[in-house]
Coordinates of C-alpha atoms in Angstrom, one line a residue:
M235 CA 0.0 0.0 0.0
K236 CA 1.1 3.6 -0.6
I237 CA 1.3 5.4 2.7
T238 CA 2.3 9.0 3.5
I239 CA 3.4 10.2 6.9
F240 CA 3.5 13.9 7.8
G241 CA 6.2 14.4 10.4
S242 CA 9.6 12.9 10.6
G243 CA 10.0 13.0 14.3
Y244 CA 10.2 10.1 16.7
V245 CA 6.8 8.6 15.9
G246 CA 6.9 9.4 12.2
L247 CA 10.3 7.8 11.6
V248 CA 9.6 4.6 13.6
T249 CA 6.2 4.2 11.9
G250 CA 7.6 4.9 8.5
A251 CA 10.6 2.6 8.8
C252 CA 8.6 -0.3 10.2
L253 CA 5.8 0.0 7.7
A254 CA 8.3 0.2 4.8
D255 CA 10.2 -2.8 6.3
I256 CA 7.2 -5.1 5.7
G257 CA 6.7 -4.0 2.1
H258 CA 4.6 -0.8 2.1
N259 CA 5.7 2.1 0.0
V260 CA 6.1 4.9 2.5
M261 CA 6.8 8.6 2.0
C262 CA 7.6 10.8 5.0
V263 CA 6.9 14.6 4.6
D264 CA 8.7 17.2 6.8
R265 CA 9.1 20.9 6.6
D266 CA 12.7 20.8 7.8
E267 CA 14.8 20.6 4.6
A268 CA 18.1 20.0 6.4
K269 CA 16.7 17.0 8.3
T270 CA 15.0 15.6 5.2
E271 CA 18.2 15.7 3.2
A272 CA 20.1 14.1 6.1
L273 CA 17.5 11.3 6.3
K274 CA 17.9 10.7 2.6
R275 CA 21.6 10.1 3.3
G276 CA 20.8 7.8 6.2
V277 CA 21.6 10.3 9.0
V278 CA 18.9 9.9 11.7
P279 CA 18.4 12.9 14.0
I280 CA 17.4 10.8 17.0
Y281 CA 18.9 7.8 18.8
E282 CA 16.7 4.8 18.8
P283 CA 18.3 1.3 18.8
G284 CA 18.1 -0.3 15.3
L285 CA 16.3 2.7 13.7
D286 CA 19.2 4.0 11.6
A287 CA 19.8 0.5 10.1
K288 CA 16.2 0.0 9.3
I289 CA 15.8 3.4 7.6
E290 CA 19.0 2.9 5.6
A291 CA 17.9 -0.5 4.4
N292 CA 14.5 0.6 3.3
V293 CA 15.7 3.8 1.6
K294 CA 18.1 1.6 -0.4
A295 CA 15.3 -0.8 -1.2
G296 CA 13.2 2.1 -2.6
R297 CA 10.3 1.6 -0.1
L298 CA 11.0 4.6 2.1
H299 CA 11.2 8.1 0.8
F300 CA 11.7 11.6 2.3
T301 CA 10.4 14.9 1.0
T302 CA 9.6 18.4 1.9
D303 CA 7.0 18.6 -0.9
A304 CA 3.6 18.3 0.7
K305 CA 1.9 18.0 -2.7
E306 CA 4.1 15.1 -3.6
G307 CA 3.3 13.5 -0.3
V308 CA -0.5 13.8 -0.5
E309 CA -0.5 12.6 -4.1
H310 CA 1.6 9.6 -3.0
G311 CA -0.5 8.1 -0.3
R312 CA -4.0 6.7 -0.2
V313 CA -3.6 6.5 3.6
V314 CA -2.0 9.5 5.2
F315 CA -0.8 9.5 8.8
I316 CA -0.5 12.7 10.7
A317 CA 2.5 12.4 13.2
V318 CA 3.5 15.9 13.9
G319 CA 4.1 17.4 17.3
T320 CA 1.4 18.5 19.8
P321 CA 3.4 20.5 22.4
P322 CA 1.8 21.6 25.6
D323 CA 0.2 25.0 25.7
E324 CA 0.5 27.4 28.6
D325 CA -2.4 25.7 30.4
G326 CA -1.0 22.3 29.8
S327 CA -3.4 21.4 27.0
A328 CA -2.0 20.0 23.8
D329 CA -1.5 22.4 20.9
I330 CA -2.9 20.7 17.8
S331 CA -2.3 23.7 15.4
A332 CA 0.3 21.7 13.5
V333 CA -2.2 18.7 13.1
L334 CA -4.9 21.0 11.8
A335 CA -2.4 22.7 9.4
V336 CA -1.5 19.3 8.0
A337 CA -5.2 18.5 7.6
K338 CA -5.7 21.6 5.6
T339 CA -2.7 20.8 3.4
I340 CA -4.0 17.3 2.7
A341 CA -7.4 18.8 1.6
I342 CA -5.7 21.3 -0.6
Y343 CA -3.7 18.8 -2.6
M344 CA -6.1 15.7 -2.3
T345 CA -7.5 14.5 -5.6
E346 CA -8.2 10.8 -4.8
P347 CA -10.2 9.2 -2.0
T348 CA -8.0 9.3 1.1
I349 CA -8.0 8.0 4.7
V350 CA -6.5 10.5 7.1
V351 CA -5.2 8.9 10.3
T352 CA -4.2 10.9 13.4
K353 CA -1.1 9.2 14.9
S354 CA -0.1 12.2 17.0
T355 CA -1.3 12.2 20.6
V356 CA -4.3 14.6 20.3
P357 CA -7.1 15.7 22.7
V358 CA -10.4 13.9 22.5
G359 CA -12.4 15.5 19.7
S360 CA -9.4 16.4 17.5
A361 CA -10.4 14.0 14.7
D362 CA -13.6 15.9 14.5
Q363 CA -11.7 19.1 14.1
V364 CA -9.5 17.5 11.4
R365 CA -12.6 16.5 9.5
D366 CA -14.1 20.0 9.8
V367 CA -11.0 21.7 8.6
M368 CA -10.8 19.3 5.6
E369 CA -14.4 19.8 4.7
Q370 CA -14.2 23.5 4.9
T371 CA -11.0 23.6 2.8
L372 CA -12.5 21.3 0.1
K373 CA -15.7 23.5 0.1
A374 CA -13.6 26.7 -0.3
Q375 CA -11.9 25.1 -3.3
G376 CA -15.1 23.9 -4.8
K377 CA -13.8 20.3 -4.7
T378 CA -15.6 17.1 -3.8
V379 CA -13.2 14.3 -2.8
P380 CA -14.2 11.4 -0.6
F381 CA -12.2 11.0 2.6
D382 CA -12.4 9.6 6.1
V383 CA -10.7 10.3 9.4
A384 CA -9.5 7.7 11.9
S385 CA -7.5 7.6 15.1
N386 CA -4.5 5.3 15.6
P387 CA -2.6 6.3 18.7
E388 CA 1.0 5.1 19.1
F389 CA 2.2 3.2 22.2
L390 CA 5.9 3.2 21.6
K391 CA 8.5 3.1 24.4
E392 CA 11.6 5.1 23.6
G393 CA 14.6 2.7 23.5
N394 CA 12.3 -0.2 22.6
A395 CA 10.2 1.4 19.9
I396 CA 10.9 -0.9 17.0
E397 CA 10.0 -4.0 19.0
D398 CA 6.9 -2.3 20.3
F399 CA 5.8 -1.5 16.8
E400 CA 6.6 -4.9 15.3
K401 CA 5.3 -6.9 18.4
P402 CA 2.5 -4.8 19.7
D403 CA 0.5 -5.5 22.8
R404 CA -2.4 -3.9 21.0
I405 CA -3.2 -1.9 17.9
V406 CA -5.8 0.6 18.8
V407 CA -7.9 2.1 15.9
G408 CA -10.7 4.5 16.3
V409 CA -13.0 4.4 13.2
A410 CA -16.4 5.6 12.1
N411 CA -16.9 3.1 9.3
H412 CA -16.1 -0.5 8.5
A413 CA -14.1 0.2 5.3
T414 CA -11.6 2.3 7.1
A415 CA -11.2 -0.3 9.8
E416 CA -10.5 -2.9 7.1
A417 CA -7.9 -0.7 5.4
L418 CA -6.0 -0.2 8.7
R419 CA -6.3 -3.9 9.4
G420 CA -4.6 -4.6 6.0
I421 CA -1.8 -2.2 6.8
Y422 CA -1.1 -3.8 10.1
A423 CA -1.8 -7.4 9.0
P424 CA 1.9 -8.6 9.2
F425 CA 2.1 -7.5 12.8
N426 CA -1.2 -9.2 13.7
R427 CA -0.9 -12.7 12.4
R428 CA -0.5 -14.9 15.5
S429 CA -3.4 -13.4 17.4
N430 CA -5.7 -10.5 16.8
R431 CA -4.1 -7.5 18.5
M432 CA -6.3 -4.9 16.8
V433 CA -8.7 -3.2 19.2
E434 CA -11.4 -1.4 17.2
M435 CA -13.4 1.3 18.9
D436 CA -15.0 4.7 18.2
I437 CA -12.7 7.6 17.5
R438 CA -13.1 9.5 20.7
S439 CA -12.5 6.4 22.8
A440 CA -9.3 5.8 20.9
E441 CA -8.1 9.3 21.5
L442 CA -8.8 9.0 25.2
T443 CA -7.2 5.5 25.4
K444 CA -3.7 7.0 24.7
Y445 CA -4.0 9.5 27.5
A446 CA -5.5 7.0 29.9
A447 CA -2.6 4.5 29.3
N448 CA 0.2 7.0 29.9
A449 CA -1.6 8.5 32.9
M450 CA -2.1 5.1 34.5
L451 CA 1.6 4.3 34.1
A452 CA 2.7 7.7 35.4
T453 CA 0.3 7.2 38.4
K454 CA 2.1 3.9 39.3
I455 CA 5.5 5.7 39.2
S456 CA 4.3 8.7 41.3
F457 CA 2.6 6.4 43.8
M458 CA 5.8 4.5 44.4
N459 CA 7.8 7.7 44.7
E460 CA 5.3 8.9 47.3
L461 CA 5.8 5.7 49.2
S462 CA 9.6 5.9 48.9
N463 CA 9.6 9.3 50.7
L464 CA 7.4 7.8 53.4
A465 CA 9.7 4.9 53.7
D466 CA 12.6 7.3 54.3
A467 CA 10.7 8.9 57.1
L468 CA 9.6 5.6 58.7
G469 CA 13.0 3.9 58.4
A470 CA 11.8 1.3 55.9
D471 CA 13.4 0.1 52.6
I472 CA 11.1 0.8 49.6
E473 CA 13.0 -1.9 47.5
Q474 CA 11.8 -4.6 49.9
V475 CA 8.3 -3.1 49.8
R476 CA 8.4 -3.1 46.0
V477 CA 9.2 -6.8 45.9
G478 CA 6.4 -7.4 48.5
I479 CA 3.7 -5.7 46.5
G480 CA 5.0 -6.6 43.0
S481 CA 4.6 -10.3 43.7
D482 CA 0.8 -9.7 43.8
A483 CA -0.3 -10.5 40.3
R484 CA -2.9 -7.8 40.5
I485 CA -0.2 -5.2 40.9
G486 CA 2.9 -6.7 39.1
Y487 CA 6.4 -5.3 38.9
H488 CA 6.0 -3.0 35.9
F489 CA 6.4 0.7 36.6
I490 CA 6.7 0.3 40.4
Y491 CA 10.4 1.2 40.6
P492 CA 10.9 4.3 42.7
G493 CA 13.4 6.9 41.5
A494 CA 14.1 10.5 40.7
G495 CA 10.9 11.0 38.7
Y496 CA 9.8 10.4 35.2
G497 CA 10.5 12.5 32.1
G498 CA 10.5 12.2 28.3
S499 CA 8.1 13.5 25.6
C500 CA 5.0 11.5 26.6
F501 CA 4.2 11.1 30.3
P502 CA 4.7 14.7 31.4
K503 CA 2.9 16.2 28.3
D504 CA 0.0 13.7 28.3
V505 CA -0.6 13.9 32.1
K506 CA -0.8 17.7 31.8
A507 CA -3.1 17.5 28.7
L508 CA -5.5 15.0 30.4
A509 CA -5.7 17.3 33.4
A510 CA -6.4 20.2 31.1
M511 CA -9.2 18.3 29.3
G512 CA -10.8 17.6 32.7
R513 CA -10.7 21.3 33.7
K514 CA -12.1 22.3 30.3
K515 CA -15.1 20.0 30.7
N516 CA -15.5 20.9 34.4
V517 CA -14.7 17.4 35.4
P518 CA -11.5 17.8 37.5
V519 CA -9.2 14.7 37.5
K520 CA -7.6 15.3 40.8
L521 CA -5.6 12.1 40.9
V522 CA -4.0 13.0 37.6
E523 CA -3.2 16.5 38.7
A524 CA -1.5 15.0 41.9
V525 CA 0.6 12.6 39.7
E526 CA 2.2 15.6 38.0
D527 CA 2.8 17.5 41.3
V528 CA 4.4 14.4 42.9
N529 CA 6.7 14.0 39.9
E530 CA 7.9 17.6 39.8
R531 CA 8.8 17.3 43.6
Q532 CA 10.4 14.0 43.1
K533 CA 12.9 15.4 40.6
L534 CA 14.5 17.4 43.5
V535 CA 14.5 14.6 46.1
L536 CA 18.2 13.9 45.5
V537 CA 19.0 17.6 45.8
D538 CA 17.2 17.7 49.2
K539 CA 19.4 14.8 50.2
I540 CA 22.5 16.6 49.0
D541 CA 21.5 19.7 51.0
K542 CA 21.1 17.6 54.1
H543 CA 24.4 15.8 53.6
F544 CA 26.4 18.9 53.2
G545 CA 24.4 20.8 55.8
K546 CA 23.8 23.8 53.6
K547 CA 22.4 25.0 50.3
D548 CA 25.6 26.9 49.4
L549 CA 27.6 24.3 47.4
A550 CA 30.1 26.8 45.8
G551 CA 33.3 25.0 44.9
K552 CA 31.7 21.5 45.2
V553 CA 32.0 19.2 42.2
F554 CA 29.3 16.7 41.5
A555 CA 29.7 13.8 39.0
L556 CA 26.4 13.2 37.2
W557 CA 25.9 9.8 35.6
G558 CA 23.0 9.9 33.2
L559 CA 21.4 12.8 31.3
A560 CA 18.7 11.1 29.2
F561 CA 15.4 10.6 30.9
K562 CA 15.8 6.8 30.5
P563 CA 18.3 4.4 29.1
A564 CA 18.6 3.6 25.4
T565 CA 17.7 7.1 24.2
D566 CA 19.3 10.5 23.9
D567 CA 16.0 12.3 24.8
M568 CA 16.4 14.9 27.6
R569 CA 12.9 16.4 27.4
E570 CA 11.6 16.8 31.0
A571 CA 14.5 14.7 32.2
P572 CA 15.2 14.7 36.0
S573 CA 18.8 15.3 35.2
R574 CA 17.9 18.8 34.0
A575 CA 16.1 19.7 37.2
I576 CA 19.0 18.3 39.3
M577 CA 21.7 20.1 37.4
E578 CA 19.9 23.4 37.4
A579 CA 19.4 23.2 41.2
L580 CA 23.1 22.4 41.7
W581 CA 24.1 25.3 39.6
A582 CA 21.8 27.6 41.5
R583 CA 23.7 26.5 44.6
G584 CA 27.1 27.3 43.0
A585 CA 28.2 23.8 42.3
I586 CA 30.1 22.4 39.3
V587 CA 28.6 19.4 37.4
R588 CA 30.8 16.9 35.6
A589 CA 28.4 14.9 33.5
Y590 CA 28.5 11.7 31.4
D591 CA 25.8 9.8 29.4
P592 CA 26.4 7.2 26.8
K593 CA 24.1 8.8 24.2
A594 CA 22.9 12.2 25.4
M595 CA 26.1 14.3 25.5
E596 CA 25.4 16.2 22.2
E597 CA 21.8 16.8 23.3
C598 CA 23.0 18.2 26.6
H599 CA 25.4 20.6 24.8
R600 CA 22.6 21.6 22.5
I601 CA 20.4 22.5 25.4
Y602 CA 22.9 24.2 27.7
G603 CA 25.8 25.2 25.4
D604 CA 29.2 26.0 26.9
R605 CA 29.2 27.1 30.5
A606 CA 31.9 27.1 33.2
D607 CA 29.9 25.0 35.7
L608 CA 29.2 22.1 33.2
V609 CA 31.9 19.7 32.1
L610 CA 30.9 17.1 29.6
C611 CA 33.1 14.1 30.2
A612 CA 34.2 11.3 27.8
S613 CA 33.6 8.5 30.4
A614 CA 32.0 7.7 33.7
N615 CA 35.4 7.4 35.3
E616 CA 36.5 10.8 34.0
A617 CA 33.3 12.4 35.4
V618 CA 33.8 10.9 38.9
T619 CA 37.5 11.7 39.3
G620 CA 38.0 14.4 41.9
A621 CA 34.2 14.7 42.6
D622 CA 32.8 15.5 46.0
A623 CA 29.8 13.3 45.3
L624 CA 28.4 11.0 42.6
V625 CA 24.8 11.5 41.5
V626 CA 23.3 8.6 39.5
V627 CA 20.2 9.8 37.5
T628 CA 19.8 7.3 34.6
E629 CA 20.0 3.5 35.0
W630 CA 22.3 2.8 32.0
K631 CA 23.7 -0.8 32.1
E632 CA 27.3 0.4 32.2
F633 CA 26.6 2.1 35.6
Q634 CA 25.1 -0.9 37.3
A635 CA 28.2 -2.9 38.0
I636 CA 30.8 -0.6 39.6
D637 CA 34.3 -1.2 41.0
A638 CA 33.6 0.3 44.4
E639 CA 37.3 0.4 45.4
D640 CA 38.3 2.2 42.2
L641 CA 35.4 4.6 42.6
K642 CA 36.4 5.5 46.2
A643 CA 40.0 6.1 45.1
R644 CA 38.9 8.4 42.3
M645 CA 36.5 10.6 44.4
K646 CA 37.4 13.4 46.7
T647 CA 34.8 12.3 49.1
P648 CA 33.2 8.8 48.8
V649 CA 29.4 9.5 48.7
I650 CA 26.8 8.3 46.2
F651 CA 23.3 9.7 45.7
D652 CA 21.6 6.9 43.8
G653 CA 18.5 8.2 42.0
R654 CA 17.5 4.8 40.6
N655 CA 18.3 2.4 43.5
I656 CA 20.6 0.4 41.3
Y657 CA 23.2 -0.3 44.1
D658 CA 23.1 -2.3 47.2
P659 CA 23.5 0.0 50.2
K660 CA 25.1 -2.7 52.4
R661 CA 27.6 -3.5 49.7
Q662 CA 28.6 0.1 49.2
A663 CA 29.0 0.5 53.0
Q664 CA 31.4 -2.5 53.0
Y665 CA 33.7 -0.5 50.7
G666 CA 33.4 2.7 52.8
L667 CA 31.1 4.5 50.4
L668 CA 28.4 6.6 52.0
Y669 CA 25.1 5.8 50.2
Y670 CA 21.8 7.7 49.8
G671 CA 19.1 6.0 47.8
I672 CA 15.4 6.7 47.2
G673 CA 13.3 5.4 50.1
R674 CA 16.1 3.3 51.6
A675 CA 16.6 4.8 55.0
A676 CA 16.8 1.4 56.6

């Protein structure tokens, strides 16, 4: 099938590469000419394991194309996915102006029957707005071209997006007619062979499903972070509590790992947008609002522990090694990352940060540029050498097995602030390392 995808960001590139890989003829449209030309050469602007190889292979095979020509894109695809950004507005609601702009563009150039699918995360009712914009645009041009609008939200985890796409837990499609559902079923058929993973529903329910899923996962994280702070105050170990409750099949172990808060492009934005939808409809979702509040506070829990350890908020002259900049392993994404809140708080106290991340160094430099109180190091060992403390923010695998004796020898003072509870406090104590975890007062 000929498919067009508007937007060559994270969702658009993963979707395009995976659909092309199973034989569809895919064209990705983006306004950024430099990025588009780079993609044609196989240069991928984001880090996602396996994505660069998949894009390169399908470009060479002639199944994946990149263009800035919207007209070419619309004429190419009988199914057109909209996968552009929906950034948060000032009130937290999702800004869908880019989605509606694409809808208008599709209507302007459309000459054949087309299915328009919103892949972007959009507020409930957005598909109706897409339909309205297209109908108005066609009417203004005096054209009559059949089209339909559907919702197909993505459920991709950064760092594992290709496997999520190719081996989905579910494929949610919101449709208003049977023919559109069958077209989408045909597109996804190769990923749906062993068992039926397609969940068909009405469009508004599909739009809400995406927000509900992310809000539920964010709620589990914030709940455990609240409990971790209580465990600190009560002298309990949250990691033992985690094992105790995770063994209950009704709860499970997924997303109950306490830490320094969640980040990324999805959870923070979607939680805020869901809360904004509730306020707009005069149906406050208090639990969701609390989830966001808890997460923002949690990002500074390590800084509070640092203040207490040093007995002051003036950290001028202190050097902190920071392991991990990305909001999670296997990505270079620093959007809403806890590392940013921690670094900025340390800088406000006069400290110097020596940071290392396996993939996010360029992104960190792009965000903060050159500054005297930020040293981007070539390795974890370089970052920690001469440091007054080590702050672990991202649970990259290479951080999880440390040589405690070597670490102690490199540091000015042997203290670890572990924002992901990846180390055993008793083991660190045996080597003379002072250890602070999340909810591990015991």
